[in-house]
Coordinates of C-alpha atoms in Angstrom, one line a residue:
Chain F
X863 CA 22.7 128.1 99.9
X864 CA 23.2 126.4 96.1
X865 CA 25.5 127.6 94.4
X866 CA 24.8 129.3 91.1
X867 CA 26.5 129.9 87.9
X868 CA 26.1 133.3 87.0
X869 CA 28.3 134.6 84.1
X870 CA 29.2 137.9 85.9
X871 CA 30.4 136.1 89.0
X872 CA 32.7 133.7 87.0
X873 CA 36.3 135.1 87.4
X874 CA 37.9 133.6 84.4
X875 CA 34.9 135.1 82.4
X876 CA 35.4 138.4 84.2
X877 CA 39.2 138.8 83.5
X878 CA 38.6 137.9 79.6
X879 CA 36.1 140.6 79.8
X880 CA 38.9 142.8 81.3
X881 CA 41.5 141.5 78.8
X882 CA 39.3 142.3 76.1
X883 CA 38.5 145.8 76.9
X884 CA 42.2 146.7 78.0
X885 CA 43.2 145.0 74.5
X886 CA 40.6 146.6 72.4
X887 CA 42.6 150.2 73.8
X888 CA 45.7 149.2 71.5
X889 CA 43.6 149.3 68.3
X890 CA 44.8 152.7 68.3
X891 CA 48.0 151.1 68.1
X892 CA 47.4 149.1 64.7
X893 CA 48.6 150.9 61.9
X894 CA 45.7 150.4 59.8
X895 CA 43.0 149.8 62.3
X896 CA 41.1 153.2 61.9
X897 CA 37.6 151.8 61.3
X898 CA 38.0 149.3 64.6
X899 CA 39.8 152.2 66.5
X900 CA 37.1 154.5 66.4
X901 CA 34.5 152.0 67.4
X902 CA 36.4 150.2 70.9
X903 CA 38.1 153.1 71.7
X904 CA 36.4 154.6 74.8
X905 CA 34.1 152.2 74.9
X906 CA 32.7 152.4 78.6
X907 CA 33.7 150.9 81.5
X908 CA 30.5 149.5 83.6
X909 CA 30.3 149.1 87.3
X910 CA 27.3 146.2 88.1
X911 CA 25.7 145.7 91.3
X912 CA 23.0 143.9 93.1
X913 CA 20.5 144.5 95.5
X914 CA 18.0 142.7 97.2
X915 CA 15.2 143.6 94.4
X916 CA 17.4 145.5 91.8
X917 CA 20.3 145.5 89.4
X918 CA 22.2 148.5 88.8
X919 CA 24.7 149.6 86.1
X920 CA 26.4 152.6 85.9
X921 CA 28.9 154.2 83.4
X922 CA 31.0 157.2 83.3
X923 CA 30.4 159.3 80.1
X924 CA 31.1 162.7 80.5
X925 CA 30.0 165.6 77.8
X926 CA 27.1 163.1 77.0
X927 CA 23.6 164.7 77.0
X928 CA 20.5 162.5 77.4
X929 CA 19.8 162.4 73.9
X930 CA 22.7 160.7 73.0
X931 CA 22.2 157.8 75.0
X932 CA 19.9 154.7 74.1
X933 CA 19.3 152.3 76.4
X934 CA 17.6 148.8 75.4
X935 CA 16.7 145.9 77.3
X936 CA 15.8 142.7 75.2
X937 CA 15.7 139.8 77.6
X938 CA 18.7 139.3 79.6
X939 CA 21.0 141.8 77.4
X940 CA 20.9 145.8 78.5
X941 CA 22.4 147.7 75.7
X942 CA 24.0 150.9 76.3
X943 CA 24.8 152.9 73.2
X944 CA 26.5 156.6 73.3
X945 CA 26.7 159.1 70.6
X946 CA 29.8 161.5 71.3
X947 CA 29.7 163.8 68.3
X948 CA 33.1 164.9 66.9
X949 CA 33.3 168.5 67.5
X950 CA 36.6 169.5 66.4
X951 CA 37.1 172.9 64.8
X952 CA 39.4 173.7 61.9
X953 CA 42.0 175.7 62.6
X954 CA 42.9 175.0 66.1
X955 CA 46.2 173.3 67.2
X956 CA 45.4 170.8 69.1
X957 CA 48.0 170.0 71.9
X958 CA 46.3 167.2 73.4
X959 CA 43.4 165.2 72.5
X960 CA 42.4 162.2 74.5
X961 CA 38.6 162.6 75.2
X962 CA 37.0 159.9 72.8
X963 CA 34.8 160.6 70.1
X964 CA 32.4 158.2 68.3
X965 CA 29.4 156.1 68.5
X966 CA 30.3 153.3 71.1
X967 CA 28.1 150.3 72.4
X968 CA 28.3 148.3 75.3
X969 CA 26.2 145.0 76.0
X970 CA 25.9 143.4 79.4
X971 CA 24.3 140.1 79.8
X972 CA 22.4 140.4 83.3
X973 CA 22.7 137.8 85.6
X974 CA 19.0 137.7 86.6
X975 CA 16.0 138.5 84.4
X976 CA 14.7 142.2 84.6
X977 CA 11.4 143.7 84.8
X978 CA 12.0 145.9 81.3
X979 CA 9.2 147.9 81.4
X980 CA 10.2 149.5 85.1
X981 CA 13.9 150.1 84.4
X982 CA 14.9 153.7 84.6
X983 CA 18.2 155.6 83.9
X984 CA 19.1 158.8 85.3
X985 CA 22.0 160.9 84.0
X986 CA 24.2 163.5 86.4
X987 CA 27.3 165.1 86.1
X988 CA 28.7 162.6 83.2
X989 CA 27.8 159.6 85.5
X990 CA 24.4 157.2 84.0
X991 CA 22.5 155.4 86.4
X992 CA 20.3 152.5 85.4
X993 CA 18.0 150.6 87.9
X994 CA 17.0 147.5 86.4
X995 CA 14.0 146.0 89.2
X996 CA 14.3 142.3 89.0
X997 CA 11.4 140.4 87.8
X998 CA 8.9 138.9 90.5
X999 CA 10.3 135.3 89.8
X1000 CA 14.1 136.5 90.3
X1001 CA 13.3 138.0 93.8
X1002 CA 14.1 136.6 97.0
X1003 CA 11.2 135.3 98.8
X1004 CA 10.1 134.4 102.4
X1005 CA 8.4 131.0 102.6
X1006 CA 6.4 131.2 105.6
X1007 CA 6.2 128.0 107.5
X1008 CA 3.2 126.7 108.5
X1009 CA 2.5 124.4 111.8
X1010 CA 1.5 121.1 110.3
X1011 CA -1.8 119.4 111.9
Chain O
X15 CA 72.9 185.8 69.5
X16 CA 71.0 189.0 70.1
X17 CA 67.7 187.8 70.7
X18 CA 69.0 186.1 74.0
X19 CA 67.0 187.6 77.1
X20 CA 68.2 187.8 80.4
X21 CA 65.2 186.0 82.5
X22 CA 65.0 184.6 86.0
X23 CA 63.9 181.2 86.1
X24 CA 61.8 180.4 89.0
X25 CA 63.5 177.0 91.3
X26 CA 61.6 174.6 91.0
X27 CA 61.6 173.2 94.4
X28 CA 60.1 176.4 95.8
X29 CA 57.2 176.9 93.1
X30 CA 55.4 173.7 93.8
X31 CA 54.7 172.9 97.4
X32 CA 54.7 169.4 98.1
X33 CA 50.8 168.2 98.5
X34 CA 50.1 165.4 101.2
X35 CA 47.3 163.4 98.8
X36 CA 45.7 160.6 100.4
X37 CA 44.0 158.0 98.6
X38 CA 43.7 157.2 94.5
X39 CA 43.7 160.0 92.5
X40 CA 42.7 159.5 88.6
X41 CA 44.0 161.6 85.7
X42 CA 41.5 163.0 83.4
X43 CA 41.5 163.0 79.8
X44 CA 41.7 165.9 78.2
X45 CA 41.5 167.9 74.7
X46 CA 43.8 171.1 74.6
X47 CA 43.1 173.5 71.6
X48 CA 44.8 176.3 70.9
X49 CA 42.9 179.1 69.5
X50 CA 44.1 182.8 68.2
X51 CA 43.6 184.2 71.3
X52 CA 43.4 181.8 73.9
X53 CA 43.8 178.3 74.9
X54 CA 41.1 176.2 75.8
X55 CA 41.1 173.2 78.0
X56 CA 38.4 170.2 78.2
X57 CA 38.7 168.1 81.0
X58 CA 36.5 164.6 81.6
X59 CA 35.7 164.8 85.0
X60 CA 32.8 162.7 85.5
X61 CA 31.0 162.3 89.2
X62 CA 32.9 165.2 90.1
X63 CA 30.9 167.9 92.4
X64 CA 30.8 171.4 91.2
X65 CA 31.6 172.6 94.3
X66 CA 35.0 170.4 94.5
X67 CA 36.5 171.6 91.7
X68 CA 39.9 173.4 92.5
X69 CA 41.9 175.3 89.6
X70 CA 45.0 176.6 90.3
X71 CA 47.5 178.2 88.1
X72 CA 50.8 179.8 89.2
X73 CA 54.2 180.6 87.3
X74 CA 52.9 178.8 84.3
X75 CA 51.6 176.3 85.6
X76 CA 48.0 175.0 85.6
X77 CA 46.5 172.6 88.1
X78 CA 43.1 170.7 88.1
X79 CA 41.8 168.9 91.2
X80 CA 38.2 167.8 91.2
X81 CA 37.0 165.9 94.2
X82 CA 34.5 163.3 93.3
X83 CA 32.7 162.2 96.4
X84 CA 31.8 158.2 96.5
X85 CA 28.8 157.0 95.0
X86 CA 28.3 153.6 96.6
X87 CA 29.3 152.1 100.0
X88 CA 29.2 148.6 101.1
X89 CA 28.5 147.9 97.8
X90 CA 29.6 144.2 96.4
X91 CA 30.4 144.5 92.6
X92 CA 29.6 141.9 90.2
X93 CA 31.4 143.9 87.5
X94 CA 34.1 146.5 88.4
X95 CA 35.4 148.1 85.9
X96 CA 36.4 151.6 87.2
X97 CA 36.7 152.9 90.5
X98 CA 35.7 156.7 91.7
X99 CA 38.0 158.9 93.2
X100 CA 39.2 162.6 93.1
X101 CA 41.1 163.5 89.6
X102 CA 44.3 165.4 89.8
X103 CA 46.3 166.6 87.1
X104 CA 48.8 169.5 86.4
X105 CA 50.4 171.1 83.1
X106 CA 52.9 173.3 82.0
X107 CA 52.0 176.4 80.1
X108 CA 54.3 177.6 77.5
X109 CA 52.1 180.2 76.2
X110 CA 52.1 183.8 78.3
X111 CA 48.6 183.6 80.1
X112 CA 46.5 186.3 81.3
X113 CA 46.1 184.7 84.6
X114 CA 43.6 187.1 86.0
X115 CA 40.8 186.6 82.9
X116 CA 41.0 182.5 83.3
X117 CA 37.5 181.3 83.3
X118 CA 35.4 178.0 83.9
X119 CA 32.5 176.4 83.3
X120 CA 31.5 172.9 84.6
X121 CA 28.9 170.6 82.7
X122 CA 27.8 167.3 82.3
X123 CA 31.1 166.1 83.9
X124 CA 33.0 168.2 81.6
X125 CA 35.3 170.8 83.0
X126 CA 35.8 173.8 80.3
X127 CA 38.6 175.9 80.8
X128 CA 39.4 179.4 79.0
X129 CA 42.8 180.6 79.2
X130 CA 43.4 184.0 77.5
X131 CA 47.0 184.7 76.0
X132 CA 48.2 187.9 77.2
X133 CA 48.6 190.4 74.6
X134 CA 52.1 189.7 73.0
X135 CA 54.9 191.9 73.9
X136 CA 55.4 194.1 70.8
X137 CA 58.9 194.5 69.2
X138 CA 60.5 198.2 70.0
X139 CA 63.0 199.8 68.3
X140 CA 65.5 201.7 70.7
X141 CA 66.8 204.6 68.9
X142 CA 70.5 205.4 69.9
X143 CA 71.1 208.8 70.6
X144 CA 74.0 210.7 69.3

């Protein structure tokens, strides 16, 4: 089997992504980092897995309605945009305020070509699942061997 | 001073029974708002099933336990940034809560708890008889 180089399977790239994501959480603690903080905090974490004929992307986003999610596929880039409106009320005391608000965008580079027209997404109990069927060219194909004459 | 009250403090050890919990638990992010007449708790528990949510209030201690069923078996992840598991979190609520009237709703992965405050005990003046 040929070894294919996929950015998603490269452990160094994975580690780097992970560290970037973790560090983005610290933007809150940086004085004056207010603009960054709102953008980076609460960036959705994703799980990606693969089956023979599709890629599957899943992300958890509690409290988000279907009209607050925007998904687009351009080439091998999947973009998930989530809007969490700030519903804070005046005149109430907050004892905890951990749930993120704001607009978050996550761009994922897909390891294979997908059929953008057949991408499906569903949202259930705060879990968004996107099914991306692989493009015909990226699917495994069984090649029959004929008996030579 | 005169405003000292005599109260019995329940012993911590006897109040909460230790639970034998297996597996990994996640701590849900929460917002806790205090309004004039109630405390509002919003907890993010994405993936939790409505039937698997267990809310417990006892002696000023609020416990949220939400079961989240596994969604993928035998899957090899290309990117794995979060795990799926039950949610568990406990709070000690300082305000006096009307425990009988606590209500909960669940929608879109968010658990909303309404904890109405108990009617405040009114100060009373006790006249001294001759």
